[in-house]
Coordinates of C-alpha atoms in Angstrom, one line a residue:
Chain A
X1 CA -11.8 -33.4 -2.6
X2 CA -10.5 -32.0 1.1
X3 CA -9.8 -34.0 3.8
X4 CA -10.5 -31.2 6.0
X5 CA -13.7 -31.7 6.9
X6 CA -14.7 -30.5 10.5
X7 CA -15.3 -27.4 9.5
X8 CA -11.9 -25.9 11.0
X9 CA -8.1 -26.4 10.9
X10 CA -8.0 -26.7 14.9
X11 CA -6.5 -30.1 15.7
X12 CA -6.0 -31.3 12.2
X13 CA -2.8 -33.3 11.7
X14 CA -0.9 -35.3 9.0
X15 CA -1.7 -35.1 5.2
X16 CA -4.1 -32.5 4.1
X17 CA -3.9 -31.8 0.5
X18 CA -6.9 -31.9 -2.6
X19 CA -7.9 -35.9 -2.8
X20 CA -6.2 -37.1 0.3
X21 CA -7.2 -41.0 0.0
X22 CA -9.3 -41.1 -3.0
X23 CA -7.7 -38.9 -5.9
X24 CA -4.0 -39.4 -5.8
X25 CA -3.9 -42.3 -8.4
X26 CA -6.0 -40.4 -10.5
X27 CA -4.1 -37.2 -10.9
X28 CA -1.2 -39.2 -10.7
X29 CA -2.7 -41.0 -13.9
X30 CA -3.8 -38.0 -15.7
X31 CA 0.1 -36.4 -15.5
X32 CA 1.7 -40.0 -17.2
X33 CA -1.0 -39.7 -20.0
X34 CA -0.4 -36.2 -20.0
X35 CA 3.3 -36.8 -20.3
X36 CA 2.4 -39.5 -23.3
X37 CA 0.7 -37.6 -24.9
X38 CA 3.3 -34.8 -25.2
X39 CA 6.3 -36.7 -26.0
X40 CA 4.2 -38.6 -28.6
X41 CA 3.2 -35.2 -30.4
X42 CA 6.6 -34.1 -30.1
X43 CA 8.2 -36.7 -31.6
X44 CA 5.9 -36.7 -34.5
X45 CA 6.4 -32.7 -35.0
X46 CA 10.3 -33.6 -34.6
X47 CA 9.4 -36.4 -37.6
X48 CA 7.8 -34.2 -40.0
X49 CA 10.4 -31.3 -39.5
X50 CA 13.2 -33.8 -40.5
X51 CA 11.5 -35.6 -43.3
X52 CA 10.3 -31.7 -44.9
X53 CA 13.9 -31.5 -44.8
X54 CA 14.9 -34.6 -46.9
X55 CA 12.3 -34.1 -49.1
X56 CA 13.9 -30.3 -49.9
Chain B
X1 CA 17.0 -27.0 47.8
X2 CA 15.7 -23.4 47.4
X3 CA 19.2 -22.4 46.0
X4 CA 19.4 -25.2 43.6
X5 CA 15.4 -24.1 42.1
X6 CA 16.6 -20.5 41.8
X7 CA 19.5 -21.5 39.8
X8 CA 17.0 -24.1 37.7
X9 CA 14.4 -21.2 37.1
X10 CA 17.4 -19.0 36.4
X11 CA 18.4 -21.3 33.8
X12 CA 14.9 -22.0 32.1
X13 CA 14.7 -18.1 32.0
X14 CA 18.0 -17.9 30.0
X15 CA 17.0 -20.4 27.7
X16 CA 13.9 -19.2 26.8
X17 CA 15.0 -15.9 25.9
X18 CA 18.2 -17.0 24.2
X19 CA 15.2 -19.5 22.2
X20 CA 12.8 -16.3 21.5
X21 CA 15.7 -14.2 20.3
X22 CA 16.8 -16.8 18.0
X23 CA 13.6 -17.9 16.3
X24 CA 13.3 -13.9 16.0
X25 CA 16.4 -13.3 14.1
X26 CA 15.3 -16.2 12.4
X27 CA 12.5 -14.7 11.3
X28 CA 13.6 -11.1 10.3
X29 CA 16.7 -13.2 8.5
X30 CA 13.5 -15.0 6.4
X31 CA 11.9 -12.4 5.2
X32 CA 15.0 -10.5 4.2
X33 CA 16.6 -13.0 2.4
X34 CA 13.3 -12.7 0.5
X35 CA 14.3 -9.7 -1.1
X36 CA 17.4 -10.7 -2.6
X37 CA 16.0 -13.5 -3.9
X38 CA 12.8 -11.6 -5.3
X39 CA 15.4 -9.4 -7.0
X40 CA 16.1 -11.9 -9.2
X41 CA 12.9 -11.3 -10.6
X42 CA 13.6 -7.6 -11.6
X43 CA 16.9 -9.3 -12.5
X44 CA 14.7 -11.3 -15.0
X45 CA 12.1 -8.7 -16.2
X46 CA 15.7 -6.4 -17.3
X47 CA 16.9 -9.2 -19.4
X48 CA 13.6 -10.6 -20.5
X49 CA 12.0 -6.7 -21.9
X50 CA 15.4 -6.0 -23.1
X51 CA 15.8 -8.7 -24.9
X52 CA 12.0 -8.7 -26.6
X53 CA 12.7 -5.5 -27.3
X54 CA 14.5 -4.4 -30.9
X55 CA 18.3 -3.3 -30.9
X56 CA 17.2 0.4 -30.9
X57 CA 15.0 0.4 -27.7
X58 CA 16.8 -2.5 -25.5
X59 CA 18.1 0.2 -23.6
X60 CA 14.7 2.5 -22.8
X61 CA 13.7 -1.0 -21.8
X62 CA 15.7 -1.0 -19.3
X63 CA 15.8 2.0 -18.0
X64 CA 11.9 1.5 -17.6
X65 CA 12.0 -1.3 -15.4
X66 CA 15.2 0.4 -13.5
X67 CA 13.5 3.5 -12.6
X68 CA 9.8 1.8 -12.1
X69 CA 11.5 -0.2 -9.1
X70 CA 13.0 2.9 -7.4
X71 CA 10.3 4.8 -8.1
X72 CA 7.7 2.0 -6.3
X73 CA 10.1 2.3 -3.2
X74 CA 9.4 6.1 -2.1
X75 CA 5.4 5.7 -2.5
X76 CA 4.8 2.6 -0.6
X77 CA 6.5 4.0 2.1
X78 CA 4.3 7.0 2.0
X79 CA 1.0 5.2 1.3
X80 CA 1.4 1.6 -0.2
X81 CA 2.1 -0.4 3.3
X82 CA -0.4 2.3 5.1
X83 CA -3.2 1.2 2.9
X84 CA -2.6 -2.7 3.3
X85 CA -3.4 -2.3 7.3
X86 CA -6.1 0.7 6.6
X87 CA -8.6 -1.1 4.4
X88 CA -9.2 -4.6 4.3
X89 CA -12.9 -4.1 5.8
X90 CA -13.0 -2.2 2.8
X91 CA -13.0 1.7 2.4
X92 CA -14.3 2.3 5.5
X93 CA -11.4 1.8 7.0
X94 CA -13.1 0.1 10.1
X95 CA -11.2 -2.5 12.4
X96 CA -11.6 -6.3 11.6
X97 CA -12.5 -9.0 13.9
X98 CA -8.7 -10.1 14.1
X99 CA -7.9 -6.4 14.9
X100 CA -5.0 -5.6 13.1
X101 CA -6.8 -3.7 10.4
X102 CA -8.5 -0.3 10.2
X103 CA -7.4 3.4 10.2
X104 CA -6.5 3.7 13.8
X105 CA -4.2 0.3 13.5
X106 CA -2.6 1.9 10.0
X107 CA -1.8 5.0 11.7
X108 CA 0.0 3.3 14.4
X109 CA 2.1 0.9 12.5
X110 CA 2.3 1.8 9.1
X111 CA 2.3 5.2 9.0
X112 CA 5.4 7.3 7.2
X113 CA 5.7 8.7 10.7
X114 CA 5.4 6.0 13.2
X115 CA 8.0 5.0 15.2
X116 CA 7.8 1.5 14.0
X117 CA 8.5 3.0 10.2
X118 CA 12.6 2.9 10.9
X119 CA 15.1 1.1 13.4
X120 CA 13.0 0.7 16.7
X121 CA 14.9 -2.2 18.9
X122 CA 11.4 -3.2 19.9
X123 CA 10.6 -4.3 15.7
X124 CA 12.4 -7.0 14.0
X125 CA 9.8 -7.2 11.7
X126 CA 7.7 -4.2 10.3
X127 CA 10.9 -3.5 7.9
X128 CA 11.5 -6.6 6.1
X129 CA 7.7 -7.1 5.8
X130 CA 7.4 -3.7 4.4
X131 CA 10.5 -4.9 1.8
X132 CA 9.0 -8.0 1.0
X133 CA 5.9 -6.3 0.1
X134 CA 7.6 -3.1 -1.8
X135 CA 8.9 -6.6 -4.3
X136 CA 5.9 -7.9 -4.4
X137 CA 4.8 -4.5 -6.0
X138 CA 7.9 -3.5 -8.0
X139 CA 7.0 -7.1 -9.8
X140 CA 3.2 -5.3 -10.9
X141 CA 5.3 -3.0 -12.1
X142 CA 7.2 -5.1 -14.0
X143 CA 4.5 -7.0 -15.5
X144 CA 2.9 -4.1 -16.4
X145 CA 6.7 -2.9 -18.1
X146 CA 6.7 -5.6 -21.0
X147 CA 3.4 -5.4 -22.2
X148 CA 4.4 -1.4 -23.1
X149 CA 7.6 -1.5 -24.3
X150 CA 9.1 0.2 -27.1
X151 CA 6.1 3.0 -27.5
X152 CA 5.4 4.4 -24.1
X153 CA 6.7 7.4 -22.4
X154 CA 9.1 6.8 -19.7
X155 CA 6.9 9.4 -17.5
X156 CA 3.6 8.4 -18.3
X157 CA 4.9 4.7 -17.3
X158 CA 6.0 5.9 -14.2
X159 CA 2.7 6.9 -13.6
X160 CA 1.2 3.9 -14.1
X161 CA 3.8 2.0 -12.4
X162 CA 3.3 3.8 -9.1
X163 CA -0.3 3.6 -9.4
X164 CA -0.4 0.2 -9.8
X165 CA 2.5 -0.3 -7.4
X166 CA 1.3 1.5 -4.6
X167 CA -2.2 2.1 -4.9
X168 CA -4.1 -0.3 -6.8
X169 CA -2.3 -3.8 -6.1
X170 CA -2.1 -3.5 -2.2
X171 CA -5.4 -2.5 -2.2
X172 CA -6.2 -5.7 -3.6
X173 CA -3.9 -7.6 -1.0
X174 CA -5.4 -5.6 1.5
X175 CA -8.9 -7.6 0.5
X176 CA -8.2 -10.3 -0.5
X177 CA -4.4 -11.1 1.1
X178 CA -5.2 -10.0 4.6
X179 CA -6.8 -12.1 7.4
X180 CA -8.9 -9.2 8.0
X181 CA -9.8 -8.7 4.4
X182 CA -13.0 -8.6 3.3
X183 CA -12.7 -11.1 0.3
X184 CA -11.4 -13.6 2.7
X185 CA -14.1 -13.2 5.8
X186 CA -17.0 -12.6 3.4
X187 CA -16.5 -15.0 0.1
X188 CA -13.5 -17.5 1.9
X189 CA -11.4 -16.3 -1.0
X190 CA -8.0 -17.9 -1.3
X191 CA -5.0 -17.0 -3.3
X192 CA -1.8 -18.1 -0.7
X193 CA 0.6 -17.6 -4.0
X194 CA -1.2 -14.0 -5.5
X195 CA -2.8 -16.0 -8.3
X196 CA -5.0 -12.5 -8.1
X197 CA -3.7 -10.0 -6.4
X198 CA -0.5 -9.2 -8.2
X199 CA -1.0 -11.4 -11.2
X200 CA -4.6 -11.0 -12.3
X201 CA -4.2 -7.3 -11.0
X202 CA -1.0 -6.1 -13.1
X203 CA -2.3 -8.2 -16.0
X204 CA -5.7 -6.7 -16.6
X205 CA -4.1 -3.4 -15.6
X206 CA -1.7 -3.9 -18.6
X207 CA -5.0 -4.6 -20.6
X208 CA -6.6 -1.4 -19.8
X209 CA -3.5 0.6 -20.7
X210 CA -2.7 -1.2 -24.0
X211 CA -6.0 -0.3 -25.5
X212 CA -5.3 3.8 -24.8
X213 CA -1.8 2.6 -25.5
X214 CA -2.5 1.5 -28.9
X215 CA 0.1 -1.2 -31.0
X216 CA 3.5 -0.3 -32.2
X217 CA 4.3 0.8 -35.2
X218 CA 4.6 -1.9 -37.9
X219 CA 2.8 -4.6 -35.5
X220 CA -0.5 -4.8 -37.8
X221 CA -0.9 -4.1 -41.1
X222 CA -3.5 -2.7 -43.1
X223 CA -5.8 -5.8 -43.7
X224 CA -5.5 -6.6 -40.0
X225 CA -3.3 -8.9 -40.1
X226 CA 0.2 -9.2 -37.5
X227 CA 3.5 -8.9 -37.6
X228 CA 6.3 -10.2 -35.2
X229 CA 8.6 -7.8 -33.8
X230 CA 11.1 -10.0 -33.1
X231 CA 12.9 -8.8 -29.8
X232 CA 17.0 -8.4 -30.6
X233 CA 18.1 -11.3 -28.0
X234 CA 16.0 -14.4 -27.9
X235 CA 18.5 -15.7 -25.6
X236 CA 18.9 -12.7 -22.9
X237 CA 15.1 -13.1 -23.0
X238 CA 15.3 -16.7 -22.3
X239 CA 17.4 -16.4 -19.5
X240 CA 15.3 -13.5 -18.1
X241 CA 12.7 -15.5 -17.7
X242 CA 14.0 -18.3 -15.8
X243 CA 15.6 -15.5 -13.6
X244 CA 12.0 -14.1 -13.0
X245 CA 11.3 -18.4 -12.1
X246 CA 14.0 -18.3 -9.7
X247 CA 12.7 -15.1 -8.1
X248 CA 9.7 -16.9 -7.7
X249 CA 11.2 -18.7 -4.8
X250 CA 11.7 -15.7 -2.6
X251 CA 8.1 -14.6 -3.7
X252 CA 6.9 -17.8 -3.0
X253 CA 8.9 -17.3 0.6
X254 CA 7.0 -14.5 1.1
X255 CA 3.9 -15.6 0.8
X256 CA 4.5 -17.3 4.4
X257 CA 3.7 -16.6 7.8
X258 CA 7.0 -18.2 10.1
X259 CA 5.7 -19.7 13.3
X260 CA 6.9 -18.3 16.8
X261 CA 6.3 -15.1 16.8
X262 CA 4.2 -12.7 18.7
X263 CA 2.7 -11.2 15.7
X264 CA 2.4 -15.5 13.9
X265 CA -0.6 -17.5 13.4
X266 CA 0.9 -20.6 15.1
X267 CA 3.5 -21.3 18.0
X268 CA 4.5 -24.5 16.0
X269 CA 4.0 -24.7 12.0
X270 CA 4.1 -22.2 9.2
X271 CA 1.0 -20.7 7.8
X272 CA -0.8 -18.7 4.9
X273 CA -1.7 -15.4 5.1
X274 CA -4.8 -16.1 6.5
X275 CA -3.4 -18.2 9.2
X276 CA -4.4 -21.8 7.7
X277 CA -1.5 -24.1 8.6
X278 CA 1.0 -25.3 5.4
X279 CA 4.5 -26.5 5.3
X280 CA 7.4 -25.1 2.9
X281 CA 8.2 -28.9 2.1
X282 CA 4.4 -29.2 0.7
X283 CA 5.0 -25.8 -1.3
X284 CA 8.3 -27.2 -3.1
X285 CA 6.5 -30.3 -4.6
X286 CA 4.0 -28.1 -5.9
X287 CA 6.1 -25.6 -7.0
X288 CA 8.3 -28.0 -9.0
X289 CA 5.3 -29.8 -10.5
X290 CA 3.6 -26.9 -11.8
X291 CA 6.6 -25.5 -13.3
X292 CA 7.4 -28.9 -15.1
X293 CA 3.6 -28.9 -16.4
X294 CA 4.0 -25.6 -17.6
X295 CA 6.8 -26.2 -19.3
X296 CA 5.9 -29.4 -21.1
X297 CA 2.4 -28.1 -21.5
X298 CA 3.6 -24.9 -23.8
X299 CA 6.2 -27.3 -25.7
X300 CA 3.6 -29.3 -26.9
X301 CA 1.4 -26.8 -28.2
X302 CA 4.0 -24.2 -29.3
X303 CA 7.8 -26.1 -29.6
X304 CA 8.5 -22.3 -29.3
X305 CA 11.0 -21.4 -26.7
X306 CA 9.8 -18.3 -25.7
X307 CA 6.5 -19.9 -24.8
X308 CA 8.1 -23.1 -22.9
X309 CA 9.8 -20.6 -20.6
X310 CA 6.6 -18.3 -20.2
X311 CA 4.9 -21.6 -19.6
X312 CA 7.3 -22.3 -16.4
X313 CA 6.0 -19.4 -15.1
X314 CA 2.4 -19.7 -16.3
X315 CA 2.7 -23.0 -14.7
X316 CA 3.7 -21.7 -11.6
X317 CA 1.0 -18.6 -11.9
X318 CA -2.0 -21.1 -12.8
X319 CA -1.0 -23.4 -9.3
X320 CA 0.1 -20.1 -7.1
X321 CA -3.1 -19.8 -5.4
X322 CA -3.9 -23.3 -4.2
X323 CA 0.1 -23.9 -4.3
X324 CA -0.8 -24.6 0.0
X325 CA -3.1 -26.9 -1.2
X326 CA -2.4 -29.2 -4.2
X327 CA -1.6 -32.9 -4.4
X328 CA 1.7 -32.3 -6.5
X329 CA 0.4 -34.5 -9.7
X330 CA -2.5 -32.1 -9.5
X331 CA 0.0 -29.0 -9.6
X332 CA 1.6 -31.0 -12.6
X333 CA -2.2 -30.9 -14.7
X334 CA -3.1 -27.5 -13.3
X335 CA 0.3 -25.5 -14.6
X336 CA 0.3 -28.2 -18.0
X337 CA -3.6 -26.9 -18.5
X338 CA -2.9 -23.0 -18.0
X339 CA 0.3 -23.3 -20.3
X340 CA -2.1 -25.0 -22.8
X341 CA -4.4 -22.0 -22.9
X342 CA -1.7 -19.8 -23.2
X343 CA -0.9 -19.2 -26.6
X344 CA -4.3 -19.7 -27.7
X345 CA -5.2 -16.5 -25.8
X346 CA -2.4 -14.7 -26.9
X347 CA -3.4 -14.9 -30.2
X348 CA -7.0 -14.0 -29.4
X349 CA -5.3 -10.9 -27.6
X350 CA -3.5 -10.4 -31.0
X351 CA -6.9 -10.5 -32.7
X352 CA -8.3 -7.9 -31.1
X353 CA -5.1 -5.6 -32.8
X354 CA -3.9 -5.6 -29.2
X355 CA -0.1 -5.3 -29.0
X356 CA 1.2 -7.1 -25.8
X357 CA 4.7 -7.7 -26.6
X358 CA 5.3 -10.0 -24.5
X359 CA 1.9 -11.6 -23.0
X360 CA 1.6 -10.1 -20.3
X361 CA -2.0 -9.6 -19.9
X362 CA -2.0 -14.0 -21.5
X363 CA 0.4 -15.2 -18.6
X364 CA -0.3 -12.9 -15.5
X365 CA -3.8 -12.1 -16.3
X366 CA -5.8 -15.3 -17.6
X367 CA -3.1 -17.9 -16.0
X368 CA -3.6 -15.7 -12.4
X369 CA -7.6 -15.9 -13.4
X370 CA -7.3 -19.3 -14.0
X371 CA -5.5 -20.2 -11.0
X372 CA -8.1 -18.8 -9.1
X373 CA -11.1 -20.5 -10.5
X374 CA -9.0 -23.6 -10.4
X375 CA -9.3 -23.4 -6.6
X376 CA -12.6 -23.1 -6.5
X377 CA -13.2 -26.3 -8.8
X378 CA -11.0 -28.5 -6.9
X379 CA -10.0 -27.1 -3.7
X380 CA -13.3 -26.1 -2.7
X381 CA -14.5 -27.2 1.6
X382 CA -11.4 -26.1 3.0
X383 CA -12.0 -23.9 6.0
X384 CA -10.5 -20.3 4.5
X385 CA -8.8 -19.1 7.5
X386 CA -8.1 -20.2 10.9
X387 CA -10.6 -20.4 13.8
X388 CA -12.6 -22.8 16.2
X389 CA -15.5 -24.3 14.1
X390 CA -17.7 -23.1 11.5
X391 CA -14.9 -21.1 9.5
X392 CA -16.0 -19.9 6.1
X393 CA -15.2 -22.5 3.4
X394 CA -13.1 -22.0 0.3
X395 CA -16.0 -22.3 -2.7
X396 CA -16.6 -21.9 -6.5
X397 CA -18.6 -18.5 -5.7
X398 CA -16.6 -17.2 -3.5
X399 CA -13.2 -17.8 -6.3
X400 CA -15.1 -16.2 -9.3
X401 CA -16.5 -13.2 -6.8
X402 CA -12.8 -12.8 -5.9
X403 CA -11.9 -12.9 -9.6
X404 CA -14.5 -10.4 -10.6
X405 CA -12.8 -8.1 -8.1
X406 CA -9.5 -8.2 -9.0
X407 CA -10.3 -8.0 -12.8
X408 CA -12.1 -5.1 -12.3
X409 CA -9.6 -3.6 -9.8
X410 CA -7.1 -4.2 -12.1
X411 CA -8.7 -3.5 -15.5
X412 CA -10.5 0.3 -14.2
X413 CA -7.6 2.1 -13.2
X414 CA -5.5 0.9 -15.5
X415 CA -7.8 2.1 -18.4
X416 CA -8.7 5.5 -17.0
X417 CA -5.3 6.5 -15.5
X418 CA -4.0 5.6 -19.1
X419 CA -7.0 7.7 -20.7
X420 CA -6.1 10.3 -18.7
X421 CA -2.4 9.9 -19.4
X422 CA -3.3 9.8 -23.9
X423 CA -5.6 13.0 -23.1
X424 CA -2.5 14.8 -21.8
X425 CA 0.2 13.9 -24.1
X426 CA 2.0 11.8 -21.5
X427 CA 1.4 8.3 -23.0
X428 CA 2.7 7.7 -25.9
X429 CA 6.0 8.6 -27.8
X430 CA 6.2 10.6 -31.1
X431 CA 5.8 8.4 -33.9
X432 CA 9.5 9.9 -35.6
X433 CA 11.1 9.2 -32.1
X434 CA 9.6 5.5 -32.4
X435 CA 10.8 4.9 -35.7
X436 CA 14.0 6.0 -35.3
X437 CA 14.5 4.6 -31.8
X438 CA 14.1 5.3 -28.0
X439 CA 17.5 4.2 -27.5
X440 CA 19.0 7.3 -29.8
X441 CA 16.2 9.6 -29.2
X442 CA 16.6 9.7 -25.1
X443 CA 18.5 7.2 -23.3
X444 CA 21.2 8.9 -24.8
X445 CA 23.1 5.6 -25.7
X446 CA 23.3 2.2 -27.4
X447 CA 23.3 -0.9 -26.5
X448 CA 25.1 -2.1 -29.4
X449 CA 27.5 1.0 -29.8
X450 CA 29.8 -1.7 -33.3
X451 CA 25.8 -2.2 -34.8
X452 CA 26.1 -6.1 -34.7
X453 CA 22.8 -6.3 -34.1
X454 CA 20.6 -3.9 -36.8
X455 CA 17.0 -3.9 -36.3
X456 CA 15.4 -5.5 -39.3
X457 CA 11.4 -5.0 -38.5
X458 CA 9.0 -3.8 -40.1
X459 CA 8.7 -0.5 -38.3
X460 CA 12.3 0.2 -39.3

């Protein structure tokens, strides 16, 4: 998951965070479905709450 | 020809010293704009308790978290700052391999009488370190503040507030938040942004005092089950809370190590506490992205306010430790997870007929545990601190050995200073004085002198 691999930060340069080069679509995946599935939830809670409303 | 090179090396002399004094007032500048900005926290926790807090104690609230900051300030100048340097080996007090740890190297620099304790024109630094760390333990403090409100003594808190402020916390920095400290050489434990030391700590020392504590009265009733005590101010405690977020900047600020200096890690980049290289720009993403998850994360399993805002900063709290480290979308999942967990926690808490008014021991405690596991499982193989070759490696083990430390080190004193505290008389408040109100019984005052907002609880 690091691309720090040598065993020491001494002469390591550029990009250095978890999943340099392999991950980043993944994570990047898992926050949009993530996201989906929030805004999908909410809007069904915001549904329910207005049609327990009309049904008063 | 000669002339001319005396007049160059003249010049390159002037320059360089007119370049070292600059990046140093540079440096003290940065860490004392950290305090301000940490402020902001305290800022926060004033609105956020008094606001959680019924009309009749918002007042004793605040005076709590008032008099726990000033009170933090005298003892870690007497002891707080001289036990980060004395014991990261552990209590030995032996000198490190990096040699700026030990007793001998404590007495010298942090010392209440050493020269460098005060204006010395050869420091521009032990001063606004010592200031930024006295926040960093005013916030235990204040973590430890809401989970108590509205039942404690004000002198039995202050007790607790300057033993987890000055003793217990920083020794937990000075182990695991110290290049020298034995967490970090032995177990390559990493927490940049205090996932541990100040958030596990002041949460599972809030947990040992809130079971000699014992609930409020009204919170549970007779077949176990809970009642909210709804605070007086939903809204001051909303806006608390993202005061406490914005604080988190300077905190965050803190947390680094500025290049240049005599007493930096590196002539050219910032760094952790431990000397691995980071930049500030890789911090913000994080920062951001974790506080979005957190957010987002709480909404969708609460749709409560309260718990979108303490998600921000469970967000933020789950990703501090690893916050160097994190591919942002990572940060996002990471803060969206821990905010997820929260009120499930709090409610186990609740369970358990413990009364944390304002999950504390759910958002510093399990979010700060959780952010430290979380670097174990997916930043382990970084090299822990800086070095030539062969530097000890961030793991799994070494992150839940860390843990296990700070939840004890939080958790033990916090229980027995409180037992001792409850033996005493000194913990709790009568139960007349908390039914009629701390506000009226000792402040003297009220915050709502016209009554527009009457306390309708069940403890009334």
């Amino acid at each position: 998951m690091n691309p720090v691999t040598a065993g020491t930060w001494d002469g390591f340069e550029g990009a250095y965070y978890t999943g340099f080069g392999s991950m980043e679509l993944i994570w990047l995946l898992a926050t949009m479905v993530l996201l989906g599935i929030a805004i999908f939830l909410g809007n069904k809670h915001e549904k329910s709450a207005y049609d327990a409303v009309e049904k008063r | 020809m000669e002339q001319e090179l005396a007049n160059l090396a003249a010049t390159v002399a002037e320059l360089e010293a007119k370049a070292a004094a600059t990046g140093s007032i540079f440096s003290e500048t940065f860490y004392y704009l950290t305090i301000p900005l940490m402020v902001l926290i305290h800022v926060g926790f004033l609105a956020y308790e008094m606001g959680a807090s019924r009309s009749k104690n918002a007042l004793a609230s605040g005076i709590k978290n008032i008099l726990a900051f000033a009170m933090i300030v005298p003892f870690f100048y007497y002891v707080g700052w001289w036990i980060y340097w004395a014991f990261p080996t552990g209590l030995s007090g032996a000198m490190g391999a990096m040699e700026i740890s030990g007793f001998a190297y404590a007495n010298e620099i942090a010392s209440p009488t050493s020269p460098y304790m005060g204006p010395n024109l050869a420091d521009q630094a032990s001063g606004v370190f010592w200031g930024a760390f006295v926040l960093f333990a005013a916030t235990t403090a204040s973590i430890l503040s809401g989970s108590v409100i509205e039942r404690i003594q004000l002198t039995g808190f202050i007790v607790l507030a300057v033993v987890l402020g000055a003793f217990v916390w920083i020794l937990a920095a000075a182990w695991g938040w110290h290049a020298d400290g034995w967490l970090v050489t032995k177990l390559g434990y990493h927490d940049f942004g205090a996932s541990g030391v100040v958030h596990m700590i002041a949460g599972f020392f809030a947990l040992g005092v809130l079971l000699n504590l014992g609930p409020r009265i009204g919170k549970f009733n007779a077949d176990g089950s809970a009642n909210q005590l709804a605070g007086h101010s939903m809204p001051m405690t909303l806006i608390g809370l993202m005061l406490i977020i914005a604080g988190f900047w300077g905190f965050l600020m803190g947390c680094v190590i500025v290049p240049g200096e005599a007493w930096s890690w590196s002539g050219k980049i910032e760094t952790s506490i431990y000397g691995t290289p980071m930049t500030m720009s890789g911090m913000t993403f994080n920062v951001l992205m974790a506080f979005a998850g957190g957010i987002i994360g709480a909404w969708m399993t609460t749709r409560d306010p309260f718990w979108m805002m303490s998600g921000a900063l469970g967000g933020i709290i789950s990703a501090a430790a690893g916050i160097d480290l994190w591919w942002p979308p990572l940060a996002f999942v990471i803060g969206f997870i821990g905010a997820c967990m929260m009120p499930f926690v709090a409610s186990f808490i609740e369970r358990m007929k413990i009364d944390d008014a304002v999950g504390a021991f759910t958002v510093h405690g399990f979010l700060g545990l959780w952010g430290v596991i979380a670097v174990g499982i997916v930043g382990s193989g970084y090299p822990a601190m800086f070095g030539d070759a062969d530097v000890i490696e961030i793991s799994l083990m070494g992150q839940l050995g860390g843990a296990a430390v700070m939840a004890l080190l939080g958790f033990v004193p916090g229980y027995a200073v409180s037992f001792l505290l409850k033996v005493t008389g000194m913990l709790r408040v009568p139960e007349a004085a908390e039914v009629l109100g701390l506000d009226l019984t000792k402040v003297p005052s009220s915050a709502y002198p016209e009554s527009i907002h009457p306390s309708v609880s069940p403890a009334e």
